[in-house]
Short mmCIF file of C-alpha atoms in Angstrom, two decimals:
data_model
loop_
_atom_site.label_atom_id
_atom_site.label_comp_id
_atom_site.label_asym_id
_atom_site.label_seq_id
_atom_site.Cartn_x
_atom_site.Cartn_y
_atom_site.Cartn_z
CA UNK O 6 33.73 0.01 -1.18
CA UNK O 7 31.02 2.74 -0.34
CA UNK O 8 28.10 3.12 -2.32
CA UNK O 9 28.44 4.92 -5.25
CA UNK O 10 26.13 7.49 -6.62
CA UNK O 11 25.82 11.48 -8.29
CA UNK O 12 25.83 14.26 -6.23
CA UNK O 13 25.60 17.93 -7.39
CA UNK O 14 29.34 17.07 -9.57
CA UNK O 15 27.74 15.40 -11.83
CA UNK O 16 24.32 17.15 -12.43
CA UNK O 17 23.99 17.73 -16.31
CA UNK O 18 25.30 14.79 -17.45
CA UNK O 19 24.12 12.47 -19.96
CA UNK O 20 22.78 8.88 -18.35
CA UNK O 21 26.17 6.92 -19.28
CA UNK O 22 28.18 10.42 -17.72
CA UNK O 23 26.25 10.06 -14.55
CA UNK O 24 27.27 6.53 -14.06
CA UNK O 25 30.93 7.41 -14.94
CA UNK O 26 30.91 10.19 -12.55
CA UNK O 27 29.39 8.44 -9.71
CA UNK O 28 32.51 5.93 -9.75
CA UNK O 29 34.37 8.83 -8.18
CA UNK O 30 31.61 9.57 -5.48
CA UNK O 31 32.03 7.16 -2.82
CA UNK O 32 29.87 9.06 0.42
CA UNK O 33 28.27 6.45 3.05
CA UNK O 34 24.64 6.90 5.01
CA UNK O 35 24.33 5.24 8.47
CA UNK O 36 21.29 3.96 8.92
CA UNK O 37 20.23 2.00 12.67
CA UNK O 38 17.75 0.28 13.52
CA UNK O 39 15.26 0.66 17.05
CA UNK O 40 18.25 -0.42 19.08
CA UNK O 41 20.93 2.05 17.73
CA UNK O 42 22.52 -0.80 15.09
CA UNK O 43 24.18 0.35 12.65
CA UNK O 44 22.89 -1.17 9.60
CA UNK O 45 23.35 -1.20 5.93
CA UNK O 46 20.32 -1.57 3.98
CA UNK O 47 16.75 -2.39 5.02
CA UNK O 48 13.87 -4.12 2.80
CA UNK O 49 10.27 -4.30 3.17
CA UNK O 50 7.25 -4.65 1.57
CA UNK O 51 4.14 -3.09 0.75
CA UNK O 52 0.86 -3.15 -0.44
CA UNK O 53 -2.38 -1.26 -1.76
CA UNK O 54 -4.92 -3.83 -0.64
CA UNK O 55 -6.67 -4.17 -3.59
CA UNK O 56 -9.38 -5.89 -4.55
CA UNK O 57 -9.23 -7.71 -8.15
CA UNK O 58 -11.60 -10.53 -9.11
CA UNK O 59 -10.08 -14.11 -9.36
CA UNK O 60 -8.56 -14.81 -12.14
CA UNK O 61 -10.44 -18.57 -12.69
CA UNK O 62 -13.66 -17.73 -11.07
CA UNK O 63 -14.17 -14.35 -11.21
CA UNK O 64 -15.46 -13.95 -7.43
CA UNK O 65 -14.20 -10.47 -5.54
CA UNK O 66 -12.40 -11.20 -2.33
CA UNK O 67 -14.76 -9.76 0.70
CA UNK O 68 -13.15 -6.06 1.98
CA UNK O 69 -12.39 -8.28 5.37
CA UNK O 70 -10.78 -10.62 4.02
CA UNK O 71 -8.29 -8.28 2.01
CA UNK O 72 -7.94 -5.94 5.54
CA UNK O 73 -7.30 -9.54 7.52
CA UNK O 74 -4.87 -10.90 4.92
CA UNK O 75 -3.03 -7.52 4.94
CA UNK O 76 -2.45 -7.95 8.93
CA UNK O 77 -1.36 -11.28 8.34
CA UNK O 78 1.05 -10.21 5.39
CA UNK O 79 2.75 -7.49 8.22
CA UNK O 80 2.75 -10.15 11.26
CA UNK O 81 4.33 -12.63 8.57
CA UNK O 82 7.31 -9.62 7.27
CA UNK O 83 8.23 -9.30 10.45
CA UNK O 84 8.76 -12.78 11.62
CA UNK O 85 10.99 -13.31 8.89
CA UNK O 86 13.18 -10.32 9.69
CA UNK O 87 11.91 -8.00 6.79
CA UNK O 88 12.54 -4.71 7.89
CA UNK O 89 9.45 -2.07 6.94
CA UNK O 90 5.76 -2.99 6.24
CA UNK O 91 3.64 -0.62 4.39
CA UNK O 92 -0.34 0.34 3.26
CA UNK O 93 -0.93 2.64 0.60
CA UNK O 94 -4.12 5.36 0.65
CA UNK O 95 -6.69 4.58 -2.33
CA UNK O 96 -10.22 5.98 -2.06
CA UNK O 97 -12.40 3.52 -3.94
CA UNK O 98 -14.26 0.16 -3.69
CA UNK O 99 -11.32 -1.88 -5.81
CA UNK O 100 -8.60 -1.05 -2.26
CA UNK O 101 -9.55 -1.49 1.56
CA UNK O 102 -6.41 1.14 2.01
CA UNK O 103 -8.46 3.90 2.50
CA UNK O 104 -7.57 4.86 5.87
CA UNK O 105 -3.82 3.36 6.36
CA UNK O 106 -3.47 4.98 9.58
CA UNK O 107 -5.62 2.25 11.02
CA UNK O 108 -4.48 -0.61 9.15
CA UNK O 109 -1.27 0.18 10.00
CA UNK O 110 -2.43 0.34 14.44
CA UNK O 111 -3.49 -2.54 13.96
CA UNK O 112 0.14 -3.88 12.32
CA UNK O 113 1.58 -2.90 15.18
CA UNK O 114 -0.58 -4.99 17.78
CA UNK O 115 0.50 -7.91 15.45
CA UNK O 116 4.28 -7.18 15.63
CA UNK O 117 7.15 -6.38 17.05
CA UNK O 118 10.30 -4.63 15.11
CA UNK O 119 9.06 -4.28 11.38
CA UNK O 120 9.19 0.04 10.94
CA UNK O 121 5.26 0.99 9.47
CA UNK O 122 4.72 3.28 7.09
CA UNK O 123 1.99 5.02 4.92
CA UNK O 124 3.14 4.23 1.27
CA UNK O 125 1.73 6.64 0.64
CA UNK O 126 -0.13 9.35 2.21
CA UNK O 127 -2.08 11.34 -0.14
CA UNK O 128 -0.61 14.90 1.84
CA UNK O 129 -2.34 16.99 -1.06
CA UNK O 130 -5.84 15.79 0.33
CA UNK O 131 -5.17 15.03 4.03
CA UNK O 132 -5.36 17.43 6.86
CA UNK O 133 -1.58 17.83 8.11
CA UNK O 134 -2.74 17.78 11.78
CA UNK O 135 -4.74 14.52 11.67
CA UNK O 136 -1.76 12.64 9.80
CA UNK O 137 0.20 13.64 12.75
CA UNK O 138 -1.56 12.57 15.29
CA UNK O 139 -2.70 9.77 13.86
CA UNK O 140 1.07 8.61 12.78
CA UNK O 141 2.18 9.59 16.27
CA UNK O 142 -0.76 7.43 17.83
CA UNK O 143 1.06 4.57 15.83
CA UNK O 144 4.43 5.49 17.29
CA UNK O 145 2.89 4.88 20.69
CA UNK O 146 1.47 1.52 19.96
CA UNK O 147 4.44 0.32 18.15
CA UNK O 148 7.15 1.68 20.51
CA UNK O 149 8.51 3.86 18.07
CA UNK O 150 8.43 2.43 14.46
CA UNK O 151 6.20 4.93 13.06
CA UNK O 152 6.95 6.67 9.31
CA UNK O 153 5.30 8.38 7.06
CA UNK O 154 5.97 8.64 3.21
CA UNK O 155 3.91 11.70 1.78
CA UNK O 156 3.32 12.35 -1.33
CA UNK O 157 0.62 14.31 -4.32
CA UNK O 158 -1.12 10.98 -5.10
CA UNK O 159 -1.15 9.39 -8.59
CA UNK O 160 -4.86 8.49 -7.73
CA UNK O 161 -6.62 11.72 -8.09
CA UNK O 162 -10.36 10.27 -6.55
CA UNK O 163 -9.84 11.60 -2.77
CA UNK O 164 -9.12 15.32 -4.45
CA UNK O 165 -13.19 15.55 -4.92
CA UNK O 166 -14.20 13.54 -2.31
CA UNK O 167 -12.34 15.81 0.21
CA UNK O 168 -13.54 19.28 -1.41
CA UNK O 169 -10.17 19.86 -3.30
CA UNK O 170 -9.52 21.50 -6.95
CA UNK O 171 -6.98 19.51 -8.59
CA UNK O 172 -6.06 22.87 -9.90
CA UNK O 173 -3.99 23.26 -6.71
CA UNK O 174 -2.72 20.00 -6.69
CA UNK O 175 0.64 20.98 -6.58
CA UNK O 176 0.43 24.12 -4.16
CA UNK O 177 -1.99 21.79 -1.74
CA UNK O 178 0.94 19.88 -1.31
CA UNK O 179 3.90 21.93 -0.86
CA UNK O 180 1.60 24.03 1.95
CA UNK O 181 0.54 20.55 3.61
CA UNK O 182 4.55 19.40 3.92
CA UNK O 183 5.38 22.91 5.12
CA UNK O 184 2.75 22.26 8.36
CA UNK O 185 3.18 18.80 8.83
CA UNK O 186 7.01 19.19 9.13
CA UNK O 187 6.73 22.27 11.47
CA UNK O 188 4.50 19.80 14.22
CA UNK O 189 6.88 17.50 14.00
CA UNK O 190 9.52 20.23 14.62
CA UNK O 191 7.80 22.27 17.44
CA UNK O 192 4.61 22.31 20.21
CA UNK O 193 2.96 24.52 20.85
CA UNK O 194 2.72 26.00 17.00
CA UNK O 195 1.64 29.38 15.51
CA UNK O 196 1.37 28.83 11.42
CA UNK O 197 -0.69 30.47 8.67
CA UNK O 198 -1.62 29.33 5.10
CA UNK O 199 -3.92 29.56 1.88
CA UNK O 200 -5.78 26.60 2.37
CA UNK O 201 -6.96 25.71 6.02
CA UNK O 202 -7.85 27.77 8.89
CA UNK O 203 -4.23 29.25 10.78
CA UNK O 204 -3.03 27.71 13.87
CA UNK O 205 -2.58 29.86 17.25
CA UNK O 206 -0.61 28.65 19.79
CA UNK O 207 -2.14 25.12 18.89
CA UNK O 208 -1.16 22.12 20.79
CA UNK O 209 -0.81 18.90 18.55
CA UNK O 210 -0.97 15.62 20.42
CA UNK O 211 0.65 13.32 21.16
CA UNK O 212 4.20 13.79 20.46
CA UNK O 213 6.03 10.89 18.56
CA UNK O 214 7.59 8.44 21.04
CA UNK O 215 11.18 9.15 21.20
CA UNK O 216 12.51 11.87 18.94
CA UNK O 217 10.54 12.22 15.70
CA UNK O 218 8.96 10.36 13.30
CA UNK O 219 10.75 10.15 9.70
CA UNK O 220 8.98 11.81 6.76
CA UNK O 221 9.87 10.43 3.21
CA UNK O 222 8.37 12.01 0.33
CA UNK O 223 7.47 9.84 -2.55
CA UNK O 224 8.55 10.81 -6.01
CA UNK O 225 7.48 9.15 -9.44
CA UNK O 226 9.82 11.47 -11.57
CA UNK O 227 8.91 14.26 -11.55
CA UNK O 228 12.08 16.74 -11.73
CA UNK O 229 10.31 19.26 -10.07
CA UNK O 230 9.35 17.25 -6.45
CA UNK O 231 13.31 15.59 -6.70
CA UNK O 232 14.22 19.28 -6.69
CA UNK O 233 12.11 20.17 -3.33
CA UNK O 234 12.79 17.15 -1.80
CA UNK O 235 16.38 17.52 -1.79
CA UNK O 236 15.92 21.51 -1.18
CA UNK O 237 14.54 20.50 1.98
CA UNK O 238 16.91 17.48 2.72
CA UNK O 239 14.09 14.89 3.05
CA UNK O 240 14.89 11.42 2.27
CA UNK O 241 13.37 10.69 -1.13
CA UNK O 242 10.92 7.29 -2.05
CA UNK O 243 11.64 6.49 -5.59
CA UNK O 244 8.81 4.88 -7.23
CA UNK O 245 9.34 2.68 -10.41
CA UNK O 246 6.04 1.10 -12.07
CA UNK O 247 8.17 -0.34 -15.71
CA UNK O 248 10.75 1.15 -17.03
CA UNK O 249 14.35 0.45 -17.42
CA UNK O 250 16.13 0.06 -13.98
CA UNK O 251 18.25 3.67 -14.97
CA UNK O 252 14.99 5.19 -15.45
CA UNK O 253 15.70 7.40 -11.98
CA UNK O 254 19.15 8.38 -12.89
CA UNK O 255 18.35 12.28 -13.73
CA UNK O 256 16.31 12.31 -10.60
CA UNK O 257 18.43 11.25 -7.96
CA UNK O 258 21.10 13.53 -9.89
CA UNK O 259 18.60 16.57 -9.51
CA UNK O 260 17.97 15.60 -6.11
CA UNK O 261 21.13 15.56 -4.82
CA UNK O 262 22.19 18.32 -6.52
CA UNK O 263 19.19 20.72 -4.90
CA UNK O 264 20.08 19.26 -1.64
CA UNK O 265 24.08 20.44 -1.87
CA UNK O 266 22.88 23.89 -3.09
CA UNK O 267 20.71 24.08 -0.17
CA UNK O 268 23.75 23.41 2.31
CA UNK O 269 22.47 19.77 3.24
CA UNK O 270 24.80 17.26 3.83
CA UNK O 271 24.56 14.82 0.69
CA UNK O 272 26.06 11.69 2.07
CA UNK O 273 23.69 11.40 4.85
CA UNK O 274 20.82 11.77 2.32
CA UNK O 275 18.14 8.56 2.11
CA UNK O 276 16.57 7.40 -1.03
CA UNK O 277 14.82 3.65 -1.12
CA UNK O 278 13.02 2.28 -4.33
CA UNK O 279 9.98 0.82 -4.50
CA UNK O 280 9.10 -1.42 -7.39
CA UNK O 281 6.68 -4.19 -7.94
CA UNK O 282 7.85 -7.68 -8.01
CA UNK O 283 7.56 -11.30 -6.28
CA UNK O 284 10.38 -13.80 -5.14
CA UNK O 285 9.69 -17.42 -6.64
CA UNK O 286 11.46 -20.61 -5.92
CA UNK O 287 13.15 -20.15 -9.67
CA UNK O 288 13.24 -17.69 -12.12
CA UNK O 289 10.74 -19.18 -14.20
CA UNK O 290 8.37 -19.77 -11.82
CA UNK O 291 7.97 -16.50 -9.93
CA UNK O 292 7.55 -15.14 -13.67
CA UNK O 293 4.43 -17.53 -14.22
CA UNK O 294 3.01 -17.12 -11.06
CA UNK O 295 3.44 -12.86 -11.02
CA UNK O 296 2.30 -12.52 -14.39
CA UNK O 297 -1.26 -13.09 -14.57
CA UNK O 298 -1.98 -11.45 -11.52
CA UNK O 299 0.01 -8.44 -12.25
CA UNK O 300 -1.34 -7.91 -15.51
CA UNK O 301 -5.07 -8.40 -14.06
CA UNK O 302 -4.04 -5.52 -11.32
CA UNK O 303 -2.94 -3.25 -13.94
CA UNK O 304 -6.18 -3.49 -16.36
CA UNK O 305 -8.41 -3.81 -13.65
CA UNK O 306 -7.04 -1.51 -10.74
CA UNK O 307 -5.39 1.42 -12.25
CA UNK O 308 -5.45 4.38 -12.23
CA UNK O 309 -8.84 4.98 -14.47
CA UNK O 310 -11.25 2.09 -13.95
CA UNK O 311 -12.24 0.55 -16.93
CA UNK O 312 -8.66 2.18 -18.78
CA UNK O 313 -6.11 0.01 -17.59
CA UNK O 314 -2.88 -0.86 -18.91
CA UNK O 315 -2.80 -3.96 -20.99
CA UNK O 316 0.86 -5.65 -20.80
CA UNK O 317 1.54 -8.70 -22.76
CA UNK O 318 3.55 -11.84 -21.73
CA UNK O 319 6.76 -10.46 -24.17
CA UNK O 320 6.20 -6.82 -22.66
CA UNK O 321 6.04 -8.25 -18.91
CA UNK O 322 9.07 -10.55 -19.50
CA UNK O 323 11.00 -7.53 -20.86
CA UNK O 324 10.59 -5.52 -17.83
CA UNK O 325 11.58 -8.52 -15.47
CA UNK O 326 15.12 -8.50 -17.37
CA UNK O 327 18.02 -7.66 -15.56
CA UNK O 328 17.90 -4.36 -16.93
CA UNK O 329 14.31 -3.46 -16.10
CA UNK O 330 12.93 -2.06 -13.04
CA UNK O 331 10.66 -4.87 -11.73
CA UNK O 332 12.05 -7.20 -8.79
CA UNK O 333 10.64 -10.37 -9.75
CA UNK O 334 12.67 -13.84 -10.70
CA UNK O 335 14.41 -16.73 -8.24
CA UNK O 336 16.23 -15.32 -4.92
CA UNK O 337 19.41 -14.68 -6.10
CA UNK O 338 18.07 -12.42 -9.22
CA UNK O 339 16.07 -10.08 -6.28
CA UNK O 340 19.86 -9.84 -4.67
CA UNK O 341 21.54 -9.06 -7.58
CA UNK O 342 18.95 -6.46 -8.90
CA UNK O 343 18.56 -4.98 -5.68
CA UNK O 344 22.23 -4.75 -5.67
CA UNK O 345 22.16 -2.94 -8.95
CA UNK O 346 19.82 -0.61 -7.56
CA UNK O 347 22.35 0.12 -4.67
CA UNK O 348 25.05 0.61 -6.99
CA UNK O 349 23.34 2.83 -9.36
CA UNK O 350 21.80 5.55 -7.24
CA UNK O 351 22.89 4.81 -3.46
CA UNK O 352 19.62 3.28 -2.14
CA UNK O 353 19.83 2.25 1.57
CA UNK O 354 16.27 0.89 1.22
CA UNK O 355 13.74 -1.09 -0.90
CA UNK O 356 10.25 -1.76 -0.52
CA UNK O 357 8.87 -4.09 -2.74
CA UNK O 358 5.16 -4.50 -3.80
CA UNK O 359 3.80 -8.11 -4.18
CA UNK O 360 1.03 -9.41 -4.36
CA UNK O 361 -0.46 -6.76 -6.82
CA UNK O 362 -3.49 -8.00 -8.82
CA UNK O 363 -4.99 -10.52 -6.36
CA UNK O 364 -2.34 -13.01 -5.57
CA UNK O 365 -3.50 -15.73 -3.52
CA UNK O 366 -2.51 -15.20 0.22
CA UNK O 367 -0.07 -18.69 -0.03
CA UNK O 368 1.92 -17.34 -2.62
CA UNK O 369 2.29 -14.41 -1.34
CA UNK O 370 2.81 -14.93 2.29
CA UNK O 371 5.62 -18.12 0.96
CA UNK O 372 7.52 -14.94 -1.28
CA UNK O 373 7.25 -12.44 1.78
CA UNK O 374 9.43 -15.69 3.57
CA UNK O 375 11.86 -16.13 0.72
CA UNK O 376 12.26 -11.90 0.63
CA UNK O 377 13.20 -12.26 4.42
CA UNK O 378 15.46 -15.41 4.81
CA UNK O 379 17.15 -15.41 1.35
CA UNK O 380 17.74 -12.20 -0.16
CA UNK O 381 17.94 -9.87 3.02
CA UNK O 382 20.35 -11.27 4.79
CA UNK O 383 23.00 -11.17 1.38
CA UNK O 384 21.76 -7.99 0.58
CA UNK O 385 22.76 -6.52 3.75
CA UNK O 386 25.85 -8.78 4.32
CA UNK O 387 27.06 -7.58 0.75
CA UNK O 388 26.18 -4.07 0.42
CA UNK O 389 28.29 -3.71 4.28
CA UNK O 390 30.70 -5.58 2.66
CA UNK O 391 31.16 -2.94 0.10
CA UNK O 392 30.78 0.20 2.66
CA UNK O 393 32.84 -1.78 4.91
CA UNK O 394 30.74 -2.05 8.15
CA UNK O 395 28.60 -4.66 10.14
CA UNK O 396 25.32 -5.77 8.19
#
């Protein structure tokens, strides 16, 4: 069986009506990896970098220590066979992931088939040229493996540090997409817009190493940025924080649905989650161990210092339930969530965030291992079983 999920058919549906309607959907996307494989679902990490004080002693990891342990945590992904590695962009003295670009150069000296990616890049505050050639700089060094996901950033601190008005938030963004997909699309380029200085006949360099580099967006939820991303036939980066696993059901429905009106093929659209989470040895344990660090991460390194989001033990334990969003519990509760997620909305990829609140490098580096030779392999082997293919 293909995966299952709505297309334009079944836009305006209730949440249960979507999931009844998607039964009769069955469309397939072919995904390969560097050597032309066809393969049927990939899974990676990511992380932020931040930097939260220990929970016994207090004491702030050392900014080199964070950037050396987040090398280590790529090296260590792709050793175990995981199959994308990402740094997220944060402007502020709590993340070293203010420049991912470089973090991620220096991922690829350490490895040797993981994909790297921004996760994300704040495009609404960046300079469309620079992310190219600094992504395509990474394609060179890494042979190829080279991705970006954009997005508006839910962290608003690089908006004044850049020179930006949050009042154009939105219509930074939509101008920076529109030139950083026409250099990937052409060389020499001629382009004009509102907010930087117009382009003449400029040539952008270097040029990705084989054919192009893939550009994701990242969405949160927003109806409005499934609706563009699918008008444009992007592949889409769900993000889920809490919430109930469905929570994404009217935007992948929206999504698809622009993307059909727009004459884009909807089975060979891409959508991945990407969740927060941690693999332990049982279900009980990778609940202890994720909890305290998690909930220090999200009071200490949110989105407002000093107004973070206080989650109690009963609150966190409710959103690791089958039915909630987060990707945490024993290895065969990440396979059968993240085969949920495939069954509900059609993901061919999920990127999981670990580590989040200042969990010790042992921990984190022994669930990276557990996320690469337990639950991939089944993943894949099961969701090709169900489209009917080679994992």
């Amino acid at each position: 069986m293909a995966a299952r999920y709505p297309d334009a058919v079944c836009a305006g549906k209730s949440s249960a009506g979507i999931s009844a309607c998607a039964d009769k959907l069955l469309p397939t996307v072919r995904i390969t990896d560097d050597l032309g494989t066809e393969m049927a679902f990939e899974i990676g990490i990511m992380t932020f970098g931040e930097i939260t004080a220990d929970l016994t002693t207090g004491a702030l990891p050392s900014p080199r220590q964070r950037v050396r342990e987040t090398i280590e945590q790529a090296k260590v992904a792709d050793e175990v066979g995981l199959d994308v590695f990402g740094v997220g962009e944060h402007h502020r003295s709590d993340f070293v992931g203010s420049a991912p670009a470089i973090l991620l150069a220096a991922a690829a000296e350490q490895t040797k088939r993981i994909r790297l990616t921004s996760s994300v890049t704040v495009l609404s505050s960046e300079d469309p040229v620079r992310v190219w050639e600094q992504f395509a700089t990474i394609d060179l060094l890494s042979a190829g493996r080279a991705e970006i996901i954009a997005g508006r950033g839910s962290y608003t601190e690089s908006f004044p540090l850049f020179g930006y008005d949050l009042s154009d938030y939105a219509d930074l963004f939509r101008e920076n997409l529109d030139l950083l997909l026409k250099i990937r699309e052409q060389n020499p380029l001629t382009w004009k817009g509102r907010f930087r200085a117009p382009l003449v006949d400029a040539d952008i360099a270097p040029r990705a190493d084989g054919a192009t580099i893939p550009i994701w967006v990242g969405v949160g939820g927003s109806p409005a940025s499934a609706v563009s991303t699918g008008r444009l036939g992007l592949p889409m980066a769900l993000a889920l924080l809490l919430g109930p696993i469905t929570f994404h059901e009217q935007t992948v429905a929206l999504y698809r649905e622009s993307a059909a009106k727009a004459g884009h093929d909807v089975d060979a659209l891409r959508i991945s989650i990407n969740a927060h989470g941690y693999v332990g040895r049982t279900s009980q344990e990778a609940r202890d161990v994720m909890y305290p660090y998690f909930a220090k991460g999200m009071a200490d390194n949110n989105h407002q210092r000093g107004k973070g989001l206080l989650l109690p033990r009963a609150a966190f334990d409710a959103q690791s339930s089958p039915g909630a969003g987060l990707l945490v519990g024993s290895s065969q509760e990440i396979i059968d969530k993240l085969l949920a997620y495939h069954e509900l909305y059609g993901v061919s990829r999920a990127i999981m965030q670990m580590g989040f609140g200042g969990l010790p490098q042992k921990e984190h580096l022994e669930a990276i291992e557990r996320l690469g030779t337990e639950v991939a392999p089944v993943v894949r082997r099961e969701v090709a079983a169900r489209e009917g293919r080679a994992a």
